[in-house]
Amino acid sequence: MGRKGTLERKLTSTVEDYLQAIYSLQMEGEAVFCARLARRMKVAAPTAWAMIQRMARDGLVALDHKKSVHLTEEGEQLAEKIVRRHRLAERFLMDVLGLGWAECHEEAHRFEHAISPRLEERIVALLGNPTHCPHGSPIPGSGGTFDPELVPLSSLREGQKAIIGFISEELEEDLPLLHYLERGQLMPGQTITVQEVVPSSDLIIIQSSSHQVPLALRVAEKIRVRSLF
């Protein structure tokens, strides 16, 4: 068996989680540095750096002259499979099992590692080949893509209306925040209006269908929307 097959059989759940995090950051246009990855994985920087070095040794990632982390061709192929399983798991847990919008991301982390290729095929057939996860991110291999017209919510001016397109994977790692967004109905597909922007206080106030929701601008930056005017 070739090296790729060997690596694929030996990937631990931790390596899979790192591949998923790097893939998501890259797809959202973020440069992947050790410190950022450590925050994303909720580990100390030396722990993240040790994992990066191990993954580089195994041919999954490479470092450029700025110490930015990039997936290799092999790493990206493996990451796409992992991310696909994760986002399909989110859809299955929410659409079939009735799990809440906020909880499905965390539970999918546990469920995704047990999805075999045969089970993946059945989930896809059952769900009708969904193209995006419940939080708006495209599912690799489904034909879904990022809408190029999406902009950060934080870039809108007072009075502007928009439709929420997706919630960054980085925000999905914060379960209390997801519950807050769910209660405020700040989810993909929802139409919102910017009521007030206060840069000096790092604050933007959003009006959803029935809620007025204050957000930190740094959080709003991780929510992409399609401006209606």
C-alpha positions as a Markdown table, in Angstrom:
| # | Residue | x | y | z |
|---|---|---|---|---|
| 1 | Met | 0.0 | 0.0 | 0.0 |
| 2 | Gly | 1.3 | 3.5 | -0.8 |
| 3 | Arg | 2.2 | 6.2 | 1.7 |
| 4 | Lys | -1.0 | 8.1 | 1.4 |
| 5 | Gly | -3.1 | 5.0 | 2.3 |
| 6 | Thr | -0.9 | 4.3 | 5.3 |
| 7 | Leu | -1.2 | 7.9 | 6.5 |
| 8 | Glu | -5.0 | 7.8 | 6.1 |
| 9 | Arg | -5.3 | 4.6 | 8.1 |
| 10 | Lys | -3.1 | 5.9 | 10.9 |
| 11 | Leu | -4.6 | 9.4 | 11.4 |
| 12 | Thr | -5.6 | 10.0 | 14.9 |
| 13 | Ser | -8.7 | 12.0 | 15.8 |
| 14 | Thr | -6.4 | 14.8 | 17.0 |
| 15 | Val | -4.6 | 15.0 | 13.7 |
| 16 | Glu | -8.0 | 15.0 | 11.9 |
| 17 | Asp | -9.1 | 17.9 | 14.1 |
| 18 | Tyr | -6.0 | 19.9 | 13.2 |
| 19 | Leu | -6.5 | 19.2 | 9.5 |
| 20 | Gln | -10.1 | 20.3 | 9.8 |
| 21 | Ala | -9.1 | 23.5 | 11.6 |
| 22 | Ile | -6.3 | 24.4 | 9.1 |
| 23 | Tyr | -8.6 | 23.7 | 6.1 |
| 24 | Ser | -11.4 | 25.8 | 7.5 |
| 25 | Leu | -9.1 | 28.8 | 8.2 |
| 26 | Gln | -7.6 | 28.6 | 4.8 |
| 27 | Met | -11.0 | 28.4 | 3.1 |
| 28 | Glu | -12.1 | 31.5 | 5.0 |
| 29 | Gly | -9.1 | 33.3 | 3.7 |
| 30 | Glu | -7.1 | 33.3 | 7.0 |
| 31 | Ala | -3.4 | 32.9 | 7.3 |
| 32 | Val | -2.6 | 30.0 | 9.5 |
| 33 | Phe | 0.0 | 30.7 | 12.1 |
| 34 | Cys | 0.9 | 28.6 | 15.2 |
| 35 | Ala | -0.6 | 31.1 | 17.6 |
| 36 | Arg | -3.9 | 31.3 | 15.7 |
| 37 | Leu | -4.1 | 27.5 | 15.4 |
| 38 | Ala | -3.4 | 27.1 | 19.1 |
| 39 | Arg | -6.3 | 29.4 | 20.0 |
| 40 | Arg | -8.5 | 27.6 | 17.6 |
| 41 | Met | -7.6 | 24.2 | 19.1 |
| 42 | Lys | -7.6 | 25.6 | 22.7 |
| 43 | Val | -4.1 | 24.4 | 23.5 |
| 44 | Ala | -0.8 | 26.0 | 24.4 |
| 45 | Ala | 1.3 | 27.3 | 21.6 |
| 46 | Pro | 4.1 | 24.8 | 22.2 |
| 47 | Thr | 1.6 | 22.0 | 21.9 |
| 48 | Ala | 0.3 | 23.3 | 18.6 |
| 49 | Trp | 3.8 | 23.8 | 17.3 |
| 50 | Ala | 4.7 | 20.2 | 18.2 |
| 51 | Met | 1.7 | 18.9 | 16.3 |
| 52 | Ile | 2.5 | 21.2 | 13.3 |
| 53 | Gln | 6.1 | 19.8 | 13.2 |
| 54 | Arg | 4.7 | 16.2 | 13.4 |
| 55 | Met | 2.3 | 16.9 | 10.5 |
| 56 | Ala | 5.0 | 18.5 | 8.4 |
| 57 | Arg | 7.2 | 15.4 | 9.0 |
| 58 | Asp | 4.3 | 13.2 | 7.8 |
| 59 | Gly | 3.8 | 15.3 | 4.7 |
| 60 | Leu | 0.4 | 16.8 | 5.6 |
| 61 | Val | 1.4 | 20.4 | 6.0 |
| 62 | Ala | 4.3 | 22.7 | 4.9 |
| 63 | Leu | 5.7 | 25.9 | 6.4 |
| 64 | Asp | 6.6 | 29.0 | 4.3 |
| 65 | His | 9.3 | 31.5 | 5.2 |
| 66 | Lys | 6.9 | 33.4 | 7.4 |
| 67 | Lys | 6.1 | 30.2 | 9.4 |
| 68 | Ser | 2.6 | 30.2 | 7.9 |
| 69 | Val | 1.1 | 26.7 | 7.8 |
| 70 | His | -0.2 | 25.4 | 4.5 |
| 71 | Leu | -1.8 | 22.0 | 3.7 |
| 72 | Thr | 0.1 | 19.9 | 1.2 |
| 73 | Glu | -1.8 | 18.3 | -1.7 |
| 74 | Glu | -2.1 | 15.1 | 0.3 |
| 75 | Gly | -3.1 | 17.1 | 3.5 |
| 76 | Glu | -5.8 | 19.0 | 1.6 |
| 77 | Gln | -7.3 | 15.8 | 0.2 |
| 78 | Leu | -7.5 | 14.2 | 3.6 |
| 79 | Ala | -8.8 | 17.4 | 5.1 |
| 80 | Glu | -11.6 | 17.6 | 2.6 |
| 81 | Lys | -12.7 | 14.1 | 3.5 |
| 82 | Ile | -12.7 | 15.0 | 7.2 |
| 83 | Val | -14.5 | 18.3 | 6.7 |
| 84 | Arg | -17.1 | 16.6 | 4.4 |
| 85 | Arg | -17.8 | 14.0 | 7.1 |
| 86 | His | -18.1 | 16.7 | 9.8 |
| 87 | Arg | -20.5 | 18.9 | 7.9 |
| 88 | Leu | -22.6 | 16.0 | 6.8 |
| 89 | Ala | -22.7 | 14.9 | 10.4 |
| 90 | Glu | -24.0 | 18.3 | 11.4 |
| 91 | Arg | -26.7 | 18.2 | 8.8 |
| 92 | Phe | -27.7 | 14.6 | 9.9 |
| 93 | Leu | -27.7 | 15.5 | 13.6 |
| 94 | Met | -29.9 | 18.5 | 13.0 |
| 95 | Asp | -32.1 | 17.6 | 10.1 |
| 96 | Val | -32.7 | 13.9 | 11.0 |
| 97 | Leu | -32.1 | 13.6 | 14.8 |
| 98 | Gly | -33.5 | 17.0 | 15.7 |
| 99 | Leu | -30.4 | 18.3 | 17.5 |
| 100 | Gly | -30.3 | 22.1 | 18.0 |
| 101 | Trp | -28.5 | 24.4 | 15.6 |
| 102 | Ala | -26.0 | 25.4 | 18.3 |
| 103 | Glu | -25.3 | 21.8 | 19.6 |
| 104 | Cys | -24.8 | 20.0 | 16.3 |
| 105 | His | -21.3 | 21.3 | 15.7 |
| 106 | Glu | -19.9 | 20.0 | 19.0 |
| 107 | Glu | -21.6 | 16.7 | 18.7 |
| 108 | Ala | -20.5 | 16.3 | 15.1 |
| 109 | His | -16.9 | 16.4 | 16.3 |
| 110 | Arg | -17.6 | 13.1 | 18.2 |
| 111 | Phe | -19.8 | 11.5 | 15.5 |
| 112 | Glu | -17.7 | 12.3 | 12.4 |
| 113 | His | -14.8 | 10.0 | 13.4 |
| 114 | Ala | -17.2 | 7.0 | 13.2 |
| 115 | Ile | -18.6 | 7.7 | 9.7 |
| 116 | Ser | -17.4 | 5.0 | 7.3 |
| 117 | Pro | -17.6 | 5.6 | 3.5 |
| 118 | Arg | -20.7 | 3.3 | 3.3 |
| 119 | Leu | -22.4 | 5.3 | 6.1 |
| 120 | Glu | -21.5 | 8.5 | 4.4 |
| 121 | Glu | -23.2 | 7.4 | 1.2 |
| 122 | Arg | -26.4 | 6.6 | 3.1 |
| 123 | Ile | -26.4 | 9.9 | 4.9 |
| 124 | Val | -25.9 | 11.8 | 1.6 |
| 125 | Ala | -28.8 | 9.8 | 0.0 |
| 126 | Leu | -31.0 | 10.4 | 3.1 |
| 127 | Leu | -30.4 | 14.1 | 3.1 |
| 128 | Gly | -30.6 | 14.6 | -0.6 |
| 129 | Asn | -26.9 | 15.6 | -1.1 |
| 130 | Pro | -26.9 | 18.9 | 0.9 |
| 131 | Thr | -24.5 | 21.5 | -0.3 |
| 132 | His | -23.9 | 23.5 | 3.0 |
| 133 | Cys | -23.7 | 22.7 | 6.7 |
| 134 | Pro | -26.3 | 24.3 | 9.1 |
| 135 | His | -23.9 | 27.2 | 9.7 |
| 136 | Gly | -23.5 | 28.0 | 6.0 |
| 137 | Ser | -20.1 | 26.5 | 5.1 |
| 138 | Pro | -20.0 | 24.5 | 1.9 |
| 139 | Ile | -19.7 | 20.7 | 2.1 |
| 140 | Pro | -16.7 | 19.5 | 0.1 |
| 141 | Gly | -17.6 | 17.3 | -2.8 |
| 142 | Ser | -21.2 | 18.5 | -2.9 |
| 143 | Gly | -20.9 | 21.3 | -5.4 |
| 144 | Gly | -21.5 | 23.9 | -2.7 |
| 145 | Thr | -19.2 | 27.0 | -2.7 |
| 146 | Phe | -18.7 | 30.2 | -0.8 |
| 147 | Asp | -20.8 | 33.0 | -2.2 |
| 148 | Pro | -18.2 | 35.6 | -3.4 |
| 149 | Glu | -20.7 | 38.4 | -2.6 |
| 150 | Leu | -20.6 | 37.7 | 1.1 |
| 151 | Val | -19.0 | 40.4 | 3.3 |
| 152 | Pro | -18.3 | 40.6 | 7.0 |
| 153 | Leu | -21.2 | 41.8 | 9.0 |
| 154 | Ser | -18.9 | 44.2 | 10.7 |
| 155 | Ser | -18.4 | 46.1 | 7.4 |
| 156 | Leu | -22.1 | 47.2 | 7.1 |
| 157 | Arg | -23.2 | 50.7 | 8.0 |
| 158 | Glu | -26.2 | 51.7 | 10.2 |
| 159 | Gly | -29.5 | 51.1 | 8.4 |
| 160 | Gln | -28.2 | 48.5 | 6.0 |
| 161 | Lys | -30.1 | 45.2 | 5.5 |
| 162 | Ala | -28.5 | 41.9 | 4.8 |
| 163 | Ile | -29.1 | 38.1 | 4.7 |
| 164 | Ile | -26.7 | 36.0 | 6.8 |
| 165 | Gly | -24.7 | 33.6 | 4.7 |
| 166 | Phe | -22.5 | 31.7 | 7.1 |
| 167 | Ile | -21.0 | 31.6 | 10.5 |
| 168 | Ser | -17.2 | 31.1 | 10.7 |
| 169 | Glu | -16.0 | 27.8 | 12.0 |
| 170 | Glu | -14.0 | 29.8 | 14.6 |
| 171 | Leu | -17.2 | 31.0 | 16.2 |
| 172 | Glu | -18.7 | 27.5 | 16.0 |
| 173 | Glu | -16.1 | 26.4 | 18.6 |
| 174 | Asp | -17.8 | 28.7 | 21.2 |
| 175 | Leu | -20.9 | 26.9 | 22.2 |
| 176 | Pro | -22.3 | 29.6 | 24.5 |
| 177 | Leu | -21.9 | 32.1 | 21.6 |
| 178 | Leu | -23.7 | 29.8 | 19.2 |
| 179 | His | -26.6 | 29.6 | 21.7 |
| 180 | Tyr | -26.6 | 33.4 | 21.9 |
| 181 | Leu | -26.7 | 33.7 | 18.1 |
| 182 | Glu | -29.5 | 31.1 | 17.9 |
| 183 | Arg | -31.6 | 32.9 | 20.5 |
| 184 | Gly | -31.1 | 36.1 | 18.6 |
| 185 | Gln | -32.0 | 34.3 | 15.3 |
| 186 | Leu | -28.6 | 35.3 | 13.8 |
| 187 | Met | -28.4 | 32.2 | 11.6 |
| 188 | Pro | -27.9 | 31.6 | 7.8 |
| 189 | Gly | -30.9 | 32.6 | 5.8 |
| 190 | Gln | -32.1 | 35.2 | 8.3 |
| 191 | Thr | -32.6 | 38.8 | 7.2 |
| 192 | Ile | -31.1 | 41.4 | 9.6 |
| 193 | Thr | -30.7 | 45.2 | 9.8 |
| 194 | Val | -27.8 | 47.0 | 11.4 |
| 195 | Gln | -29.3 | 49.3 | 14.0 |
| 196 | Glu | -26.1 | 50.9 | 15.4 |
| 197 | Val | -22.4 | 50.7 | 15.1 |
| 198 | Val | -20.1 | 51.9 | 17.9 |
| 199 | Pro | -16.5 | 51.3 | 17.0 |
| 200 | Ser | -15.1 | 52.9 | 20.1 |
| 201 | Ser | -16.9 | 50.2 | 22.2 |
| 202 | Asp | -16.3 | 47.4 | 19.8 |
| 203 | Leu | -20.1 | 47.1 | 19.4 |
| 204 | Ile | -22.6 | 46.6 | 16.6 |
| 205 | Ile | -26.4 | 46.2 | 17.3 |
| 206 | Ile | -28.3 | 44.0 | 15.0 |
| 207 | Gln | -32.1 | 43.8 | 14.5 |
| 208 | Ser | -33.3 | 40.3 | 13.5 |
| 209 | Ser | -37.0 | 39.4 | 13.0 |
| 210 | Ser | -37.9 | 39.8 | 16.6 |
| 211 | His | -34.7 | 40.5 | 18.5 |
| 212 | Gln | -32.2 | 43.3 | 19.0 |
| 213 | Val | -28.9 | 41.7 | 19.4 |
| 214 | Pro | -25.6 | 43.4 | 20.5 |
| 215 | Leu | -22.5 | 41.9 | 19.1 |
| 216 | Ala | -18.8 | 42.6 | 19.5 |
| 217 | Leu | -17.4 | 43.9 | 16.2 |
| 218 | Arg | -14.7 | 41.2 | 16.3 |
| 219 | Val | -17.5 | 38.6 | 16.4 |
| 220 | Ala | -19.5 | 40.3 | 13.6 |
| 221 | Glu | -16.3 | 40.2 | 11.5 |
| 222 | Lys | -16.6 | 36.4 | 11.5 |
| 223 | Ile | -20.2 | 36.4 | 10.3 |
| 224 | Arg | -20.6 | 36.8 | 6.5 |
| 225 | Val | -23.7 | 38.3 | 5.0 |
| 226 | Arg | -25.1 | 39.3 | 1.6 |
| 227 | Ser | -26.0 | 43.0 | 1.6 |
| 228 | Leu | -29.4 | 43.8 | 0.3 |
| 229 | Phe | -28.5 | 47.5 | -0.5 |
